[in-house]
mmCIF file of C-alpha atoms in Angstrom:
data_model
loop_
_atom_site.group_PDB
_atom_site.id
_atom_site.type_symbol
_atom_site.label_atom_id
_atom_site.label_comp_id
_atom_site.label_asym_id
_atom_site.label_seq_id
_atom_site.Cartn_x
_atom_site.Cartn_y
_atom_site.Cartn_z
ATOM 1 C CA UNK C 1 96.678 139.825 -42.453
ATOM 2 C CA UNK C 2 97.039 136.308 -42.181
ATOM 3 C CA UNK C 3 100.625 134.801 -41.259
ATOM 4 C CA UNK C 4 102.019 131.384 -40.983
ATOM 5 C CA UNK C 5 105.007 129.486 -39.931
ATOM 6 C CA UNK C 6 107.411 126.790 -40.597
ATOM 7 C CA UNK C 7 105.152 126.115 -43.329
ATOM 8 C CA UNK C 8 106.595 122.943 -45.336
ATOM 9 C CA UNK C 9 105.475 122.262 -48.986
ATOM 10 C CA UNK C 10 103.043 119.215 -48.277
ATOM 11 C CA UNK C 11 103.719 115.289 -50.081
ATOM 12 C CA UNK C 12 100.775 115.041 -52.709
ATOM 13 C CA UNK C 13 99.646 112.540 -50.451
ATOM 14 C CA UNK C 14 99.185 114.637 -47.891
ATOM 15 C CA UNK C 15 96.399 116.835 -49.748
ATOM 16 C CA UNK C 16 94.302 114.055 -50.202
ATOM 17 C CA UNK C 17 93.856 113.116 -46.734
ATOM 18 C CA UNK C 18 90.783 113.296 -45.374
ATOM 19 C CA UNK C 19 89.523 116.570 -43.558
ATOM 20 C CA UNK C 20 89.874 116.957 -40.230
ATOM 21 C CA UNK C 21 87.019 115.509 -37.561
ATOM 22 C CA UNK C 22 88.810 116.191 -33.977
ATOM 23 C CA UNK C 23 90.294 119.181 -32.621
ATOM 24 C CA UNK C 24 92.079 120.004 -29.168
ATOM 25 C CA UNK C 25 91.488 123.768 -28.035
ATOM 26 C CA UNK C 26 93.907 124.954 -25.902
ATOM 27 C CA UNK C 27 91.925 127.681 -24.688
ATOM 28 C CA UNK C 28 95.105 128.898 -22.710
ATOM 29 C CA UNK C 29 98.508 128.254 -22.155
ATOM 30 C CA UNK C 30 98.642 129.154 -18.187
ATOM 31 C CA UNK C 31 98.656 126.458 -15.679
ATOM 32 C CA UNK C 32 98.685 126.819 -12.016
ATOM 33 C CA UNK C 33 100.594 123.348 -11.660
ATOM 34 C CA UNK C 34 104.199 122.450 -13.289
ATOM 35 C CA UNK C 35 104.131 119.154 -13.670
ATOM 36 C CA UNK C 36 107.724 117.646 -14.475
ATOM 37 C CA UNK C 37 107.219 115.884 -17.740
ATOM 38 C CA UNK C 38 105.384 118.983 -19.025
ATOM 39 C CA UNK C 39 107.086 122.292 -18.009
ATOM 40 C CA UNK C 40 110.677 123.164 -16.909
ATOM 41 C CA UNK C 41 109.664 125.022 -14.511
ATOM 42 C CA UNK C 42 106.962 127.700 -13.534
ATOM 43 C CA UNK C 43 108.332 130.745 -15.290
ATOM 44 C CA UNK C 44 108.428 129.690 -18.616
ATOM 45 C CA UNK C 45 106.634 132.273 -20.108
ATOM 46 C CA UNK C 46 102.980 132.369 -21.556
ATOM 47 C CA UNK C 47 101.703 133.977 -24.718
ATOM 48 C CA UNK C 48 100.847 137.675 -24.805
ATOM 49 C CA UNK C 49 97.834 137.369 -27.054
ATOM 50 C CA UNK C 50 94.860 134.938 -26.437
ATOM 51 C CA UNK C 51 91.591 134.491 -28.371
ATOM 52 C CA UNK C 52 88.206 136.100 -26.712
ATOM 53 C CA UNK C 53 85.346 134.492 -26.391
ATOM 54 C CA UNK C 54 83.934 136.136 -29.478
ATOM 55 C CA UNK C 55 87.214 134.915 -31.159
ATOM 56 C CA UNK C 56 86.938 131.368 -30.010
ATOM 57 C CA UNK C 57 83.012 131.455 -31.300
ATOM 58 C CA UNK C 58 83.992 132.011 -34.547
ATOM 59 C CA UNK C 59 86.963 129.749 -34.447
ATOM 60 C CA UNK C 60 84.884 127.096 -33.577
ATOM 61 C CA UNK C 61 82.257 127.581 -36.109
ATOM 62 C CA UNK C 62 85.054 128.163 -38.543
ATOM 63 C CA UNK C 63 86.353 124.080 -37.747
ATOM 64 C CA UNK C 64 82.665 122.795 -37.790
ATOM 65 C CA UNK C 65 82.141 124.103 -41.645
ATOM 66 C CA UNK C 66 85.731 122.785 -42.152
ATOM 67 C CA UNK C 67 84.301 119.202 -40.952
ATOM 68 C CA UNK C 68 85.205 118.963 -37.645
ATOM 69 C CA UNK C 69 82.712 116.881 -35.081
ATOM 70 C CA UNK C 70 84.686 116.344 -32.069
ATOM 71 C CA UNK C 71 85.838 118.950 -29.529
ATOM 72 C CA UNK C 72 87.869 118.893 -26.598
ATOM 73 C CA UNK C 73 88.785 122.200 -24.781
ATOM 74 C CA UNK C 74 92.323 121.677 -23.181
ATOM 75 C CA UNK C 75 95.177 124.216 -22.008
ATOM 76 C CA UNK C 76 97.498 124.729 -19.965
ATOM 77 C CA UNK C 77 94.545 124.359 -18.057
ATOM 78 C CA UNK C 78 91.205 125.308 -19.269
ATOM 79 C CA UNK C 79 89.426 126.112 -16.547
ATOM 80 C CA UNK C 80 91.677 129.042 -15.615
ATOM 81 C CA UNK C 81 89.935 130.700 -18.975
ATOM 82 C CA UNK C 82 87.563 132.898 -17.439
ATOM 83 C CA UNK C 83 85.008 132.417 -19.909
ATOM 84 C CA UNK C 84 85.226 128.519 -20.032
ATOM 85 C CA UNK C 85 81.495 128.355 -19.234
ATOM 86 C CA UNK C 86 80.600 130.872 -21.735
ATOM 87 C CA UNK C 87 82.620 128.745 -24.197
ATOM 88 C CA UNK C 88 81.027 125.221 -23.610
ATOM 89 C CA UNK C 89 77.950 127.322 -23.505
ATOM 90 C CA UNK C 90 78.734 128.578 -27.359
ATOM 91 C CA UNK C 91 80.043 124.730 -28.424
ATOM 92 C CA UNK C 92 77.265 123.457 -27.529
ATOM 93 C CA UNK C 93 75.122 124.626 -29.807
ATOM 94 C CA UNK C 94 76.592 123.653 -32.199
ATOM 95 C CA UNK C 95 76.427 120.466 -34.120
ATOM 96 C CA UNK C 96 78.932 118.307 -32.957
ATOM 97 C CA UNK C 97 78.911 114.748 -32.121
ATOM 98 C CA UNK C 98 81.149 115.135 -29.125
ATOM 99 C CA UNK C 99 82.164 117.795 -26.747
ATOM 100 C CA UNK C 100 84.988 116.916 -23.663
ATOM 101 C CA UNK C 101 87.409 118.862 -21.849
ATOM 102 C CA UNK C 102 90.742 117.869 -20.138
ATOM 103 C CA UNK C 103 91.553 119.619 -16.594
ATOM 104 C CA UNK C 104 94.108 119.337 -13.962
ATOM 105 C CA UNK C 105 90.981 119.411 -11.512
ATOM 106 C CA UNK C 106 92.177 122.351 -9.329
ATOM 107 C CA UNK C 107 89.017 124.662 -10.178
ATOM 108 C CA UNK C 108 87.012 121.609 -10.782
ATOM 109 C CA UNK C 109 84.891 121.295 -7.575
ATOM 110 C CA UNK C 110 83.196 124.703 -8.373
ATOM 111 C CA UNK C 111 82.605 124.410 -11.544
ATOM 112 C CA UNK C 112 82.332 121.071 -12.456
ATOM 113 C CA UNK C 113 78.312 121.085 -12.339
ATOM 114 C CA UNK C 114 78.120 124.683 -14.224
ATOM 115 C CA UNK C 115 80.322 123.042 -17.210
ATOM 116 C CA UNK C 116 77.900 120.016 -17.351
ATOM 117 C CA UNK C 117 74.883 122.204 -17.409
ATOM 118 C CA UNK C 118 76.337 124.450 -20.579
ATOM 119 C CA UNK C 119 76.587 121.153 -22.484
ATOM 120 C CA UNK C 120 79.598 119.451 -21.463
ATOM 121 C CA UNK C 121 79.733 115.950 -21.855
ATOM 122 C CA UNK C 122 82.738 114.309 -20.974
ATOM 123 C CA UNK C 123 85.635 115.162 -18.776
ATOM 124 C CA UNK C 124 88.897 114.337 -18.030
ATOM 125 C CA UNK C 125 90.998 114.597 -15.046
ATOM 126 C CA UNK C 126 95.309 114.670 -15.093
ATOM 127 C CA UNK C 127 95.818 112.562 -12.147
ATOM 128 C CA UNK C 128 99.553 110.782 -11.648
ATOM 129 C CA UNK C 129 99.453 109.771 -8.311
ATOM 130 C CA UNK C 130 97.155 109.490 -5.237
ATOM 131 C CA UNK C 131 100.194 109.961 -2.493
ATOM 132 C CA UNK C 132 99.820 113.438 -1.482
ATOM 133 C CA UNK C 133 103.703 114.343 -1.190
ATOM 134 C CA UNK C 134 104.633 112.690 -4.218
ATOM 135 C CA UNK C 135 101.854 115.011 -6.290
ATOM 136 C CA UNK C 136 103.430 117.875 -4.947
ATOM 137 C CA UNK C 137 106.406 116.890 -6.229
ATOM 138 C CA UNK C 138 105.629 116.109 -9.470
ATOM 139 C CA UNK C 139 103.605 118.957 -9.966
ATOM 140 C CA UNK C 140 105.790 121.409 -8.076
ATOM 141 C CA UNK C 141 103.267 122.186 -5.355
ATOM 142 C CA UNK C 142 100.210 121.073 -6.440
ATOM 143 C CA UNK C 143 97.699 120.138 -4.277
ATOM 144 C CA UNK C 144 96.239 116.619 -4.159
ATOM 145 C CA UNK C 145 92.925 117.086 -2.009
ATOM 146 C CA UNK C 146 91.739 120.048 -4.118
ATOM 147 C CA UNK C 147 92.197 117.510 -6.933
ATOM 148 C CA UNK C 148 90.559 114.584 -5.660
ATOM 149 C CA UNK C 149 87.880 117.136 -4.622
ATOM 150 C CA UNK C 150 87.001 118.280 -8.246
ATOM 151 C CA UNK C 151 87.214 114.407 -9.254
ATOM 152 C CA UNK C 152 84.361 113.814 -6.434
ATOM 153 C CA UNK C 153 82.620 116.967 -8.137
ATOM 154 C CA UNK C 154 82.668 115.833 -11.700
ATOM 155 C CA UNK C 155 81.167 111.920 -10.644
ATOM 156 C CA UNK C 156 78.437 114.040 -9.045
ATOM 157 C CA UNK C 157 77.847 116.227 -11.799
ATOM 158 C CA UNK C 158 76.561 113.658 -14.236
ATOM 159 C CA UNK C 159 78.933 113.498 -17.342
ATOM 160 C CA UNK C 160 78.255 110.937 -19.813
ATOM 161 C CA UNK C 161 81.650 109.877 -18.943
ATOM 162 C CA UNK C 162 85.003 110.703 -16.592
ATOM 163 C CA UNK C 163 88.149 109.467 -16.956
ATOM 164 C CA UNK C 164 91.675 109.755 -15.624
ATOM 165 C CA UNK C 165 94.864 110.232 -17.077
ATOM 166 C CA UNK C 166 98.019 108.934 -15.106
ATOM 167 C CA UNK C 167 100.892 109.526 -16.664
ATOM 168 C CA UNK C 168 103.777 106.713 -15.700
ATOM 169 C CA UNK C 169 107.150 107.358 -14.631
ATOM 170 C CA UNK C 170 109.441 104.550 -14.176
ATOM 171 C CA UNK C 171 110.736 104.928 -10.478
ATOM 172 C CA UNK C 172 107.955 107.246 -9.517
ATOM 173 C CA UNK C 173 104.423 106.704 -9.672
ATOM 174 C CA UNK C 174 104.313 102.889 -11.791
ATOM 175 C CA UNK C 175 104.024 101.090 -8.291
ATOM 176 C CA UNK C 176 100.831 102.940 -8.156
ATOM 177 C CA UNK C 177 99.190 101.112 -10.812
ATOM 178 C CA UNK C 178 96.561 98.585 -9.092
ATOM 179 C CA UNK C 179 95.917 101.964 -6.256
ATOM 180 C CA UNK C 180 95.162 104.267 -9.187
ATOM 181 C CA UNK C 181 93.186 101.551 -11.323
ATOM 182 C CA UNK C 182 91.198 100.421 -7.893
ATOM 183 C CA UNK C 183 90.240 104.131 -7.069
ATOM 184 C CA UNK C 184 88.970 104.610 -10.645
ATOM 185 C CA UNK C 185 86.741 101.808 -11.019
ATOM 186 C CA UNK C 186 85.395 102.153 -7.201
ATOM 187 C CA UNK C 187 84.182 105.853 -8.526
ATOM 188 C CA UNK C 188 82.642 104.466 -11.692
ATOM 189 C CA UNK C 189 85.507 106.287 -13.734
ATOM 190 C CA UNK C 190 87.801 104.771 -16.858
ATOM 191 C CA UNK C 191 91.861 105.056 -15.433
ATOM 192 C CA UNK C 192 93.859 105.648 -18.812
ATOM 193 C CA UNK C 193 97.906 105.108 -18.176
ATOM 194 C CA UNK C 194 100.137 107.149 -20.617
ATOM 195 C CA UNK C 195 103.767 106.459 -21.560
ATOM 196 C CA UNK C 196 105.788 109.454 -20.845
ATOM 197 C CA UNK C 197 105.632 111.605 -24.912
ATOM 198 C CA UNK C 198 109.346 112.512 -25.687
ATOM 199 C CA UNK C 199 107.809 115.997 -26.491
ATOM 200 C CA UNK C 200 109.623 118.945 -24.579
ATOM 201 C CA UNK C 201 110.637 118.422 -21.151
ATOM 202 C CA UNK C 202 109.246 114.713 -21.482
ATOM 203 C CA UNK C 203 112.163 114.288 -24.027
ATOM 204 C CA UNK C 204 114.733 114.265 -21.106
ATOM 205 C CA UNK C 205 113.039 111.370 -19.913
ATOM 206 C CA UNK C 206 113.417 108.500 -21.852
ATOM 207 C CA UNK C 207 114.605 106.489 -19.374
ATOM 208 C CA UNK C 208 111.368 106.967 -17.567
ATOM 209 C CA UNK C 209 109.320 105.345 -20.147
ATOM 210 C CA UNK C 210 107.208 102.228 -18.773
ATOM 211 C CA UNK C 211 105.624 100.884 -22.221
ATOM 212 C CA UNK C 212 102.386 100.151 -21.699
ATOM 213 C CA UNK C 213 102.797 96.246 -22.644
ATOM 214 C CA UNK C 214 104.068 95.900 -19.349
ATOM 215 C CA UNK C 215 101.955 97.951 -17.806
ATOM 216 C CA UNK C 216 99.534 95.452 -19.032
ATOM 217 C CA UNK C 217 101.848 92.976 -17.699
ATOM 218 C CA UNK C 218 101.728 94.577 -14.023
ATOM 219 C CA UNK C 219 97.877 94.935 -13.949
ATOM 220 C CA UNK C 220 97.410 91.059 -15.718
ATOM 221 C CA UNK C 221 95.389 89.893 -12.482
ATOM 222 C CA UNK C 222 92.751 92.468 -12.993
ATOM 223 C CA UNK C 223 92.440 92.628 -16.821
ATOM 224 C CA UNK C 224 90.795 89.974 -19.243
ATOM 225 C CA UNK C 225 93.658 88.222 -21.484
ATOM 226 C CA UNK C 226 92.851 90.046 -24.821
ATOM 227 C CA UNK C 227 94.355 92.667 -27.587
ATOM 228 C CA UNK C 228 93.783 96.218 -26.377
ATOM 229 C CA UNK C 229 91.270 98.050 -28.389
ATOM 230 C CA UNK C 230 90.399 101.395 -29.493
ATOM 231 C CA UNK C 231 87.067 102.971 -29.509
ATOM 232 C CA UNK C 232 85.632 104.430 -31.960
ATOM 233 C CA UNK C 233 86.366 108.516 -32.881
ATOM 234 C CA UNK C 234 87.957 108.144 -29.420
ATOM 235 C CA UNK C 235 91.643 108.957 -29.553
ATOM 236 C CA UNK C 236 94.182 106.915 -29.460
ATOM 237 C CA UNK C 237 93.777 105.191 -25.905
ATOM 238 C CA UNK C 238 93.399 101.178 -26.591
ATOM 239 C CA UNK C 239 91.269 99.255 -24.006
ATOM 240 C CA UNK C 240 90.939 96.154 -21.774
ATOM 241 C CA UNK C 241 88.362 95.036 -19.638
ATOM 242 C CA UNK C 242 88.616 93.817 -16.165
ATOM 243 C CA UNK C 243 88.459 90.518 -15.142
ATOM 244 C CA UNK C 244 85.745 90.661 -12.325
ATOM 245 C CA UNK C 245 83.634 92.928 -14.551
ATOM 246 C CA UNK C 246 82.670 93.162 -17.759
ATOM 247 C CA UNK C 247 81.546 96.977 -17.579
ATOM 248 C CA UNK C 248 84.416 98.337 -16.233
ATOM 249 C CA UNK C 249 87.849 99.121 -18.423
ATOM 250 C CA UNK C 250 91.101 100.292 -18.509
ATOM 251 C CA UNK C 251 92.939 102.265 -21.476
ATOM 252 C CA UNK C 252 96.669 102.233 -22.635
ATOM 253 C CA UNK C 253 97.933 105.449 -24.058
ATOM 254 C CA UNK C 254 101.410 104.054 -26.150
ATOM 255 C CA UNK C 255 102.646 107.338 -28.106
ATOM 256 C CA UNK C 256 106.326 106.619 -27.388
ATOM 257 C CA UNK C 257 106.277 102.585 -27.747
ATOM 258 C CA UNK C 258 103.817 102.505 -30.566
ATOM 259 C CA UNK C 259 103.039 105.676 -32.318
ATOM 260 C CA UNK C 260 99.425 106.173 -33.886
ATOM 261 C CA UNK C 261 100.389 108.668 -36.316
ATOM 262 C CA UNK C 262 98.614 106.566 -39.208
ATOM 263 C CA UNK C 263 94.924 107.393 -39.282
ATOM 264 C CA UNK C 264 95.628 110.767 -37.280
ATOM 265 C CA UNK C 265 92.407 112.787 -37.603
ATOM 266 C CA UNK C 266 93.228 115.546 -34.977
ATOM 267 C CA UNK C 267 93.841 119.373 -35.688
ATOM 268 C CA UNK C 268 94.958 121.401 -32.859
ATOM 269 C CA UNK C 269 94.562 125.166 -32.082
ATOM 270 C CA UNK C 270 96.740 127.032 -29.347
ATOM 271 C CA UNK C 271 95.847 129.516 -27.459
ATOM 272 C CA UNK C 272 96.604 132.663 -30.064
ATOM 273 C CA UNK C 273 94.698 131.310 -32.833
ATOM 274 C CA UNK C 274 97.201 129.083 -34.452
ATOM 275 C CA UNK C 275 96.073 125.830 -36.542
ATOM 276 C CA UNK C 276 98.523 122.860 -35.917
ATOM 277 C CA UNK C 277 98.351 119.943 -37.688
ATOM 278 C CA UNK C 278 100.658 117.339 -35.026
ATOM 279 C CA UNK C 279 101.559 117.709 -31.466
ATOM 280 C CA UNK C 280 105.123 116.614 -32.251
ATOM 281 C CA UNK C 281 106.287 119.750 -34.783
ATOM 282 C CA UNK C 282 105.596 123.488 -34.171
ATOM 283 C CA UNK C 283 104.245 123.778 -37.374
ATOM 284 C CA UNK C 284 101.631 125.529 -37.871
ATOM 285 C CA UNK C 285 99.026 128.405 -39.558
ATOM 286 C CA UNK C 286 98.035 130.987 -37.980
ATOM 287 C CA UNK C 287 94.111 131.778 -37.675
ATOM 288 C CA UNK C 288 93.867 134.352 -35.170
ATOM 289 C CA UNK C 289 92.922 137.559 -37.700
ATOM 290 C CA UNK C 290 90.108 135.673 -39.171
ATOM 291 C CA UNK C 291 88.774 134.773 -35.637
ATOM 292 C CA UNK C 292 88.742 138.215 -34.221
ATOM 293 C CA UNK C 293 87.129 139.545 -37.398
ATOM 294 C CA UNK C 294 84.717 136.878 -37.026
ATOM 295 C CA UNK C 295 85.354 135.434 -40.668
ATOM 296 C CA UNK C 296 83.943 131.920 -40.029
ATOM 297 C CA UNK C 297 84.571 131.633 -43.639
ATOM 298 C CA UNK C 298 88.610 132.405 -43.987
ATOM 299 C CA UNK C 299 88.698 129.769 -40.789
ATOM 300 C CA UNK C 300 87.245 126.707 -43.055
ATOM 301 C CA UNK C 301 90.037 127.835 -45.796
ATOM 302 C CA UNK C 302 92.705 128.190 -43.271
ATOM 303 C CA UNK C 303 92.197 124.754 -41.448
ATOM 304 C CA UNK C 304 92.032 122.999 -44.823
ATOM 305 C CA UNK C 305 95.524 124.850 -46.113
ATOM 306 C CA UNK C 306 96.635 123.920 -42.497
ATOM 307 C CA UNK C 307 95.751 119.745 -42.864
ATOM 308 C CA UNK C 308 98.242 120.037 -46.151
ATOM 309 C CA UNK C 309 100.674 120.435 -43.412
ATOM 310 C CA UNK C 310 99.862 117.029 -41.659
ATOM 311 C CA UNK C 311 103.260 114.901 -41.142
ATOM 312 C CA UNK C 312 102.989 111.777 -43.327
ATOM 313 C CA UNK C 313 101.574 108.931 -40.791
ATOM 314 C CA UNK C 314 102.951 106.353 -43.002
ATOM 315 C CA UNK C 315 106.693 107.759 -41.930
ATOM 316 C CA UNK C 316 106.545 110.435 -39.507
ATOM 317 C CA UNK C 317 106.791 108.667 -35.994
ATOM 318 C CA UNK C 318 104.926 111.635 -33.849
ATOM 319 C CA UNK C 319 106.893 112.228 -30.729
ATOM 320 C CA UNK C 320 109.958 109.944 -31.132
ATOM 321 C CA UNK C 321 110.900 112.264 -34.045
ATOM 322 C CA UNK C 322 113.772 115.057 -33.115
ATOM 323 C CA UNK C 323 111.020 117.966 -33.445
ATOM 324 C CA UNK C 324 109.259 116.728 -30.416
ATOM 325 C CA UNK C 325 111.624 117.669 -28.015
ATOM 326 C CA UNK C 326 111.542 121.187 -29.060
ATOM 327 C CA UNK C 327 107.377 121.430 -28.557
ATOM 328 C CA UNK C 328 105.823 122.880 -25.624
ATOM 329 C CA UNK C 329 103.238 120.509 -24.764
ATOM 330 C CA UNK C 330 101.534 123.118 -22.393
ATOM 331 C CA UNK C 331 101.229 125.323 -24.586
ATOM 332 C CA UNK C 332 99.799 123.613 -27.792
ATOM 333 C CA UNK C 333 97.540 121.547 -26.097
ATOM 334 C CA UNK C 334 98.913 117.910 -25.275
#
C-alpha cells in the first residue's frame, strides 16, 4: 500500500504547474564525511530501508513517463551505493537529455572512469577548501588527498563536464576564494561557490552566510563586469566569465540571499522511495511499494499527485522559510 506524509491540500495554482523535468536521486543517505553545515554529527542515524537496484530501475522509468529529462544521482554520498555503476548503467539507457552525479570524491579515483563508461556525463565534486587541516575539520576527518585524488581521476576520465562545489563560510574557508577558483580553472573545471542553505544544521549558521554579491565583489579582478547568468535546464547556479578568458567561468549558488523558488522544476527522491517536491519542507509521497513491485505505471501517478505538493514559488522563500531548519539535507538529497 501506498502511504504519504505531511501531505498539504495544494493552491489551484499549484496543479497547473508544469510537470516535473529534473530530479535529484539520493541513492543513499550514508556518508563517510560529516561535514559541519550538513550533519550534526556522525551518528545521526540513517534509514533502515533503501531502494534496490531493481527498485531504483523502475523508479527511474517511472519519472521518465512522468516527464522527467534530467537526472542527477546524489546521497549522502552516492558512490557508497554499491550498485552505483549498475545504476548509471540502467539510466543510461534511457532517454534523458542529461545524466550527472554529485560526490564527495572519496571513492572517486576508482571509479571515476567505470561511471563515465556506463554513461555518465557530468560530475560534480563537494570541495570547501584545499588546506588539508582545515578539510578535516570541516568534514570531521575527512581526507583531502583522497579527494583531490578522485578530482585528478574524474578530469582524466573524460566527462562532458566537472565542476566543484565550495560551499562558503564566513571566517572559514571565504579567504580561499581566488586559491579554489585558480585550482579549478588550471584543471579545466567550472568552481561553483554556494551560500551556506539555512536547511538543518546550516540553519545555525546564519551568521556564516557570505552572499554571493560579494563574493563577486572579492573575485572582481578575475571576472568580466556583467549580470550573472543561468544556463539553461542547469540549476540554479548563475555565471560569470573570467576576465583573461572567455572559455572559462565561474557560478554563484545564492539560495539564502536570493531564493530561486520561482520557476522550480526539480522533484527529489530519498533514499526509501519517497517523492519530494522542495528541499526546504519534509513533505513528501511516498513511492517505494510501486518501485519494488516494479509498477512503472503507479510511479508516473505518484510523482504527478506529488508536484500538487510543490510550495508556491511566487511566496514560498525555499530555505529561509522555518521548515528548512528542520530538513536533513543528507538525507533528502541537497
Amino acid at each position: 500500500m501506498t502511504t504519504s506524509f505531511h501531505l498539504p491540500i495544494a493552491p489551484a495554482a499549484q496543479t497547473e504547474r508544469a510537470q516535473p523535468r529534473a530530479v535529484r536521486l539520493s541513492l543513499t543517505d550514508r556518508c563517510d564525511l560529516a561535514c559541519l553545515y550538513c550533519r550534526p554529527n556522525r551518528h545521526d542515524g540513517y534509514l533502515e530501508r533503501r531502494l534496490d537496484l531493481d527498485a531504483w530501475a523502475t523508479m527511474a522509468a517511472g519519472l521518465v513517463r512522468a516527464g522527467v529529462r534530467r537526472v542527477r544521482l546524489t546521497g549522502g554520498e552516492p558512490l557508497l551505493h554499491r550498485d552505483v555503476v549498475q545504476v548509471i548503467e540502467r539510466l543510461a539507457a534511457l532517454p534523458l537529455e542529461d545524466l550527472a552525479l554529485t560526490t564527495n570524491a572519496t571513492r572517486l579515483a576508482k571509479l571515476a572512469r567505470p561511471l563515465r563508461d556506463a554513461g555518465l556525463r557530468r560530475i560534480t565534486v563537494s570541495l570547501d577548501t584545499l588546506d588539508a587541516e582545515r578539510f578535516a575539520r570541516l568534514t570531521r576527518g575527512g581526507h583531502l588527498d583522497t579527494v583531490l585524488e578522485g578530482i585528478d581521476a574524474a578530469c582524466a576520465a573524460g566527462f562532458d563536464e566537472v565542476k566543484l562545489n565550495a560551499v562558503v563560510l564566513r571566517g572559514e574557508n571565504d579567504e580561499e576564494l581566488p586559491d579554489l577558483l585558480r585550482y579549478s580553472w588550471d584543471r579545466g573545471i567550472v568552481p561553483r561557490f554556494l551560500e551556506v542553505m539555512l536547511i538543518g544544521e546550516g540553519a545555525t549558521m546564519r551568521d556564516r552566510v557570505v552572499p554571493a554579491a560579494e563574493m563577486r565583489e572579492r573575485l572582481a579582478e578575475w571576472l568580466v563586469d556583467e549580470t550573472p547568468v543561468r544556463e539553461t535546464d542547469r540549476g540554479p547556479a548563475r555565471y560569470v566569465r573570467a576576465r583573461h578568458d572567455a572559455r572559462l567561468k565561474v557560478g554563484f549558488i545564492s539560495g539564502t540571499s536570493d531564493t530561486y523558488c520561482k520557476g522550480c522544476d526539480r522533484l527529489r527522491v530519498s533514499s526509501d522511495g519517497t517523492l519530494r517536491p522542495c528541499l526546504a519542507t519534509n513533505d513528501g509521497l511516498s513511492a517505494e511499494d510501486a518501485a519494488r513491485a516494479g509498477d512503472a505505471i503507479l510511479i508516473d501517478t505518484l510523482v504527478h499527485e506529488a508536484w500538487k505538493m510543490k510550495p508556491d514559488g511566487e511566496t514560498f522563500r525555499g530555505c529561509t522559510e522555518e521548515s528548512a531548519a528542520t530538513v536533513s539535507i543528507r538525507a533528502i538529497g541537497g
